[in-house]
């Protein structure tokens, strides 16, 4: 239902498969570009409590509907390795 990634750079893609169908495949930059048209998407540079850049970037997707299954993949699109410091997912187990 919700997914958030915190990354040290913007060189990543978020792919979502819902009930066996690929429904979303966007880079951080693409999410940032279209976020103003959708309240379910956001991508931004993280700020600390003083309003200074932390050096991390956040991408957030909300209200992802699914019936049976959801798969979220974060893919590095750079040649250099990256460690995603935080990945958060909120979902419901349906019975």
Short mmCIF file of N, CA and C in Angstrom, two decimals:
data_model
loop_
_atom_site.label_atom_id
_atom_site.label_comp_id
_atom_site.label_asym_id
_atom_site.label_seq_id
_atom_site.Cartn_x
_atom_site.Cartn_y
_atom_site.Cartn_z
N UNK A 1 0.81 -1.20 0.00
CA UNK A 1 0.00 0.00 0.00
C UNK A 1 0.86 1.26 0.00
N UNK A 2 2.00 1.21 0.73
CA UNK A 2 2.92 2.35 0.73
C UNK A 2 4.34 1.84 0.67
N UNK A 3 5.20 2.64 0.03
CA UNK A 3 6.61 2.27 -0.05
C UNK A 3 7.45 3.54 -0.05
N UNK A 4 8.53 3.52 0.74
CA UNK A 4 9.43 4.66 0.83
C UNK A 4 10.87 4.15 0.76
N UNK A 5 11.70 4.84 -0.01
CA UNK A 5 13.12 4.50 -0.10
C UNK A 5 13.93 5.74 0.25
N UNK A 6 15.01 5.52 1.01
CA UNK A 6 15.96 6.59 1.36
C UNK A 6 17.30 6.18 0.77
N UNK A 7 17.85 7.03 -0.08
CA UNK A 7 19.04 6.68 -0.84
C UNK A 7 20.10 7.78 -0.76
N UNK A 8 21.39 7.40 -0.82
CA UNK A 8 22.45 8.41 -0.81
C UNK A 8 22.62 9.12 -2.16
N UNK A 9 21.90 8.68 -3.18
CA UNK A 9 21.93 9.35 -4.48
C UNK A 9 20.59 9.16 -5.19
N UNK A 10 20.48 9.73 -6.36
CA UNK A 10 19.21 9.67 -7.10
C UNK A 10 19.25 8.65 -8.23
N UNK A 11 20.25 7.81 -8.25
CA UNK A 11 20.44 6.86 -9.35
C UNK A 11 19.73 5.54 -9.09
N UNK A 12 18.42 5.59 -8.97
CA UNK A 12 17.67 4.36 -8.75
C UNK A 12 16.32 4.43 -9.44
N UNK A 13 15.77 3.25 -9.64
CA UNK A 13 14.46 3.07 -10.26
C UNK A 13 13.60 2.26 -9.30
N UNK A 14 12.32 2.60 -9.22
CA UNK A 14 11.35 1.84 -8.43
C UNK A 14 10.45 1.11 -9.42
N UNK A 15 10.38 -0.21 -9.26
CA UNK A 15 9.51 -1.04 -10.10
C UNK A 15 8.46 -1.69 -9.21
N UNK A 16 7.21 -1.68 -9.64
CA UNK A 16 6.13 -2.28 -8.86
C UNK A 16 5.35 -3.23 -9.76
N UNK A 17 5.16 -4.44 -9.24
CA UNK A 17 4.35 -5.45 -9.91
C UNK A 17 3.16 -5.74 -8.99
N UNK A 18 1.95 -5.57 -9.51
CA UNK A 18 0.73 -5.79 -8.74
C UNK A 18 -0.03 -6.94 -9.38
N UNK A 19 -0.29 -7.96 -8.58
CA UNK A 19 -1.06 -9.12 -9.04
C UNK A 19 -0.50 -9.68 -10.35
N UNK A 20 0.83 -9.69 -10.46
CA UNK A 20 1.50 -10.27 -11.62
C UNK A 20 1.69 -9.34 -12.80
N UNK A 21 1.20 -8.10 -12.70
CA UNK A 21 1.32 -7.14 -13.80
C UNK A 21 2.23 -5.98 -13.40
N UNK A 22 3.16 -5.65 -14.27
CA UNK A 22 4.03 -4.50 -14.04
C UNK A 22 3.21 -3.23 -14.19
N UNK A 23 3.12 -2.43 -13.11
CA UNK A 23 2.27 -1.24 -13.14
C UNK A 23 3.05 0.06 -12.97
N UNK A 24 4.33 -0.03 -12.58
CA UNK A 24 5.09 1.19 -12.32
C UNK A 24 6.56 0.90 -12.50
N UNK A 25 7.23 1.76 -13.25
CA UNK A 25 8.68 1.66 -13.43
C UNK A 25 9.20 3.06 -13.72
N UNK A 26 9.68 3.72 -12.68
CA UNK A 26 10.13 5.10 -12.81
C UNK A 26 11.42 5.31 -12.02
N UNK A 27 12.29 6.16 -12.58
CA UNK A 27 13.48 6.57 -11.86
C UNK A 27 13.10 7.66 -10.85
N UNK A 28 14.05 7.94 -9.95
CA UNK A 28 13.83 9.03 -9.00
C UNK A 28 13.50 10.32 -9.75
N UNK A 29 14.28 10.62 -10.78
CA UNK A 29 14.06 11.86 -11.54
C UNK A 29 12.69 11.88 -12.21
N UNK A 30 12.24 10.74 -12.72
CA UNK A 30 10.91 10.67 -13.34
C UNK A 30 9.81 10.87 -12.31
N UNK A 31 9.99 10.29 -11.12
CA UNK A 31 9.00 10.47 -10.05
C UNK A 31 8.95 11.95 -9.65
N UNK A 32 10.11 12.55 -9.51
CA UNK A 32 10.18 13.97 -9.15
C UNK A 32 9.48 14.84 -10.19
N UNK A 33 9.64 14.47 -11.45
CA UNK A 33 9.04 15.22 -12.56
C UNK A 33 7.51 15.18 -12.54
N UNK A 34 6.94 14.03 -12.19
CA UNK A 34 5.48 13.87 -12.27
C UNK A 34 4.77 14.02 -10.93
N UNK A 35 5.51 14.23 -9.84
CA UNK A 35 4.89 14.25 -8.51
C UNK A 35 3.83 15.34 -8.34
N UNK A 36 3.99 16.46 -9.03
CA UNK A 36 3.01 17.54 -8.88
C UNK A 36 1.64 17.16 -9.44
N UNK A 37 1.59 16.12 -10.27
CA UNK A 37 0.33 15.68 -10.85
C UNK A 37 -0.33 14.54 -10.09
N UNK A 38 0.33 14.06 -9.02
CA UNK A 38 -0.24 12.94 -8.28
C UNK A 38 0.08 13.05 -6.79
N UNK A 39 -0.94 13.08 -5.94
CA UNK A 39 -0.69 13.15 -4.50
C UNK A 39 -0.11 11.84 -3.95
N UNK A 40 -0.11 10.77 -4.75
CA UNK A 40 0.41 9.48 -4.29
C UNK A 40 1.92 9.35 -4.49
N UNK A 41 2.55 10.30 -5.17
CA UNK A 41 3.98 10.23 -5.47
C UNK A 41 4.71 11.43 -4.90
N UNK A 42 5.92 11.18 -4.38
CA UNK A 42 6.78 12.30 -4.02
C UNK A 42 8.24 11.85 -4.10
N UNK A 43 9.09 12.79 -4.43
CA UNK A 43 10.53 12.56 -4.49
C UNK A 43 11.20 13.88 -4.14
N UNK A 44 12.13 13.83 -3.18
CA UNK A 44 12.72 15.07 -2.70
C UNK A 44 14.04 14.81 -2.00
N UNK A 45 14.84 15.87 -1.91
CA UNK A 45 16.08 15.82 -1.14
C UNK A 45 15.71 15.99 0.33
N UNK A 46 16.24 15.11 1.18
CA UNK A 46 15.93 15.14 2.61
C UNK A 46 16.61 16.33 3.29
N UNK A 47 15.89 16.96 4.19
CA UNK A 47 16.42 18.07 4.98
C UNK A 47 16.46 17.69 6.45
N UNK A 48 17.44 18.21 7.18
CA UNK A 48 17.48 17.97 8.62
C UNK A 48 16.60 19.00 9.33
N UNK A 49 16.59 18.96 10.66
CA UNK A 49 15.70 19.84 11.43
C UNK A 49 16.02 21.33 11.25
N UNK A 50 17.24 21.64 10.78
CA UNK A 50 17.61 23.04 10.53
C UNK A 50 17.35 23.47 9.09
N UNK A 51 16.81 22.55 8.28
CA UNK A 51 16.53 22.85 6.88
C UNK A 51 17.71 22.66 5.96
N UNK A 52 18.77 22.02 6.46
CA UNK A 52 19.96 21.76 5.64
C UNK A 52 19.86 20.39 4.98
N UNK A 53 20.44 20.27 3.80
CA UNK A 53 20.44 18.99 3.09
C UNK A 53 21.21 17.94 3.88
N UNK A 54 20.66 16.72 3.92
CA UNK A 54 21.33 15.62 4.63
C UNK A 54 22.21 14.79 3.71
N UNK A 55 22.04 14.94 2.40
CA UNK A 55 22.78 14.10 1.45
C UNK A 55 22.01 12.84 1.07
N UNK A 56 20.76 12.73 1.53
CA UNK A 56 19.91 11.59 1.18
C UNK A 56 18.71 12.07 0.37
N UNK A 57 18.15 11.13 -0.37
CA UNK A 57 17.01 11.42 -1.24
C UNK A 57 15.90 10.42 -0.93
N UNK A 58 14.68 10.91 -0.93
CA UNK A 58 13.51 10.10 -0.58
C UNK A 58 12.59 9.99 -1.79
N UNK A 59 12.11 8.78 -2.03
CA UNK A 59 11.03 8.56 -2.99
C UNK A 59 9.93 7.84 -2.23
N UNK A 60 8.71 8.29 -2.41
CA UNK A 60 7.58 7.75 -1.67
C UNK A 60 6.41 7.50 -2.60
N UNK A 61 5.82 6.32 -2.48
CA UNK A 61 4.63 5.96 -3.26
C UNK A 61 3.57 5.50 -2.28
N UNK A 62 2.37 6.05 -2.41
CA UNK A 62 1.29 5.75 -1.48
C UNK A 62 0.05 5.28 -2.23
N UNK A 63 -0.82 4.60 -1.49
CA UNK A 63 -2.10 4.13 -2.03
C UNK A 63 -1.91 3.24 -3.25
N UNK A 64 -1.12 2.21 -3.10
CA UNK A 64 -0.89 1.24 -4.17
C UNK A 64 -1.90 0.10 -3.99
N UNK A 65 -2.95 0.07 -4.79
CA UNK A 65 -3.97 -0.97 -4.61
C UNK A 65 -3.52 -2.31 -5.19
N UNK A 66 -3.92 -3.40 -4.52
CA UNK A 66 -3.63 -4.74 -5.03
C UNK A 66 -4.65 -5.71 -4.46
N UNK A 67 -4.85 -6.81 -5.16
CA UNK A 67 -5.77 -7.85 -4.70
C UNK A 67 -5.02 -8.97 -3.97
N UNK A 68 -4.08 -9.61 -4.68
CA UNK A 68 -3.41 -10.78 -4.12
C UNK A 68 -1.94 -10.58 -3.78
N UNK A 69 -1.22 -9.81 -4.60
CA UNK A 69 0.22 -9.69 -4.36
C UNK A 69 0.76 -8.36 -4.86
N UNK A 70 1.84 -7.95 -4.22
CA UNK A 70 2.54 -6.74 -4.64
C UNK A 70 4.03 -7.00 -4.47
N UNK A 71 4.79 -6.62 -5.47
CA UNK A 71 6.25 -6.76 -5.45
C UNK A 71 6.84 -5.40 -5.75
N UNK A 72 7.70 -4.92 -4.87
CA UNK A 72 8.38 -3.64 -5.08
C UNK A 72 9.87 -3.92 -5.17
N UNK A 73 10.48 -3.39 -6.21
CA UNK A 73 11.91 -3.58 -6.42
C UNK A 73 12.57 -2.22 -6.59
N UNK A 74 13.68 -2.02 -5.90
CA UNK A 74 14.48 -0.80 -6.06
C UNK A 74 15.74 -1.21 -6.78
N UNK A 75 15.99 -0.60 -7.92
CA UNK A 75 17.10 -1.01 -8.78
C UNK A 75 18.10 0.13 -8.92
N UNK A 76 19.37 -0.17 -8.65
CA UNK A 76 20.45 0.78 -8.87
C UNK A 76 20.63 0.96 -10.37
N UNK A 77 20.64 2.19 -10.86
CA UNK A 77 20.82 2.42 -12.30
C UNK A 77 22.18 3.04 -12.60
N UNK A 78 23.08 2.99 -11.63
CA UNK A 78 24.43 3.51 -11.78
C UNK A 78 25.40 2.34 -11.89
N UNK A 79 26.61 2.61 -12.35
CA UNK A 79 27.63 1.56 -12.43
C UNK A 79 28.27 1.30 -11.08
N UNK A 80 28.22 2.27 -10.18
CA UNK A 80 28.81 2.11 -8.85
C UNK A 80 27.80 1.46 -7.91
N UNK A 81 28.29 0.62 -6.99
CA UNK A 81 27.37 0.01 -6.02
C UNK A 81 26.75 1.07 -5.10
N UNK A 82 25.58 0.78 -4.60
CA UNK A 82 24.91 1.69 -3.67
C UNK A 82 24.26 0.87 -2.56
N UNK A 83 24.24 1.44 -1.37
CA UNK A 83 23.54 0.83 -0.25
C UNK A 83 22.36 1.72 0.09
N UNK A 84 21.17 1.17 0.00
CA UNK A 84 19.97 1.91 0.38
C UNK A 84 19.85 1.80 1.89
N UNK A 85 19.93 2.94 2.57
CA UNK A 85 19.98 2.91 4.03
C UNK A 85 18.65 2.54 4.66
N UNK A 86 17.56 2.88 4.00
CA UNK A 86 16.25 2.56 4.57
C UNK A 86 15.24 2.30 3.46
N UNK A 87 14.54 1.19 3.60
CA UNK A 87 13.42 0.85 2.73
C UNK A 87 12.24 0.55 3.64
N UNK A 88 11.14 1.20 3.43
CA UNK A 88 9.96 1.00 4.27
C UNK A 88 8.80 0.56 3.40
N UNK A 89 8.04 -0.40 3.90
CA UNK A 89 6.84 -0.84 3.19
C UNK A 89 5.71 -1.00 4.20
N UNK A 90 4.53 -0.57 3.81
CA UNK A 90 3.33 -0.78 4.61
C UNK A 90 2.35 -1.52 3.72
N UNK A 91 1.86 -2.64 4.21
CA UNK A 91 0.93 -3.44 3.43
C UNK A 91 -0.01 -4.18 4.35
N UNK A 92 -1.08 -4.68 3.79
CA UNK A 92 -2.07 -5.47 4.54
C UNK A 92 -2.03 -6.90 4.05
N UNK A 93 -2.13 -7.83 4.98
CA UNK A 93 -2.24 -9.24 4.62
C UNK A 93 -3.73 -9.54 4.46
N UNK A 94 -4.09 -9.92 3.26
CA UNK A 94 -5.50 -10.16 2.97
C UNK A 94 -5.78 -11.66 3.07
N UNK A 95 -6.85 -12.00 3.73
CA UNK A 95 -7.21 -13.41 3.89
C UNK A 95 -8.48 -13.75 3.15
#
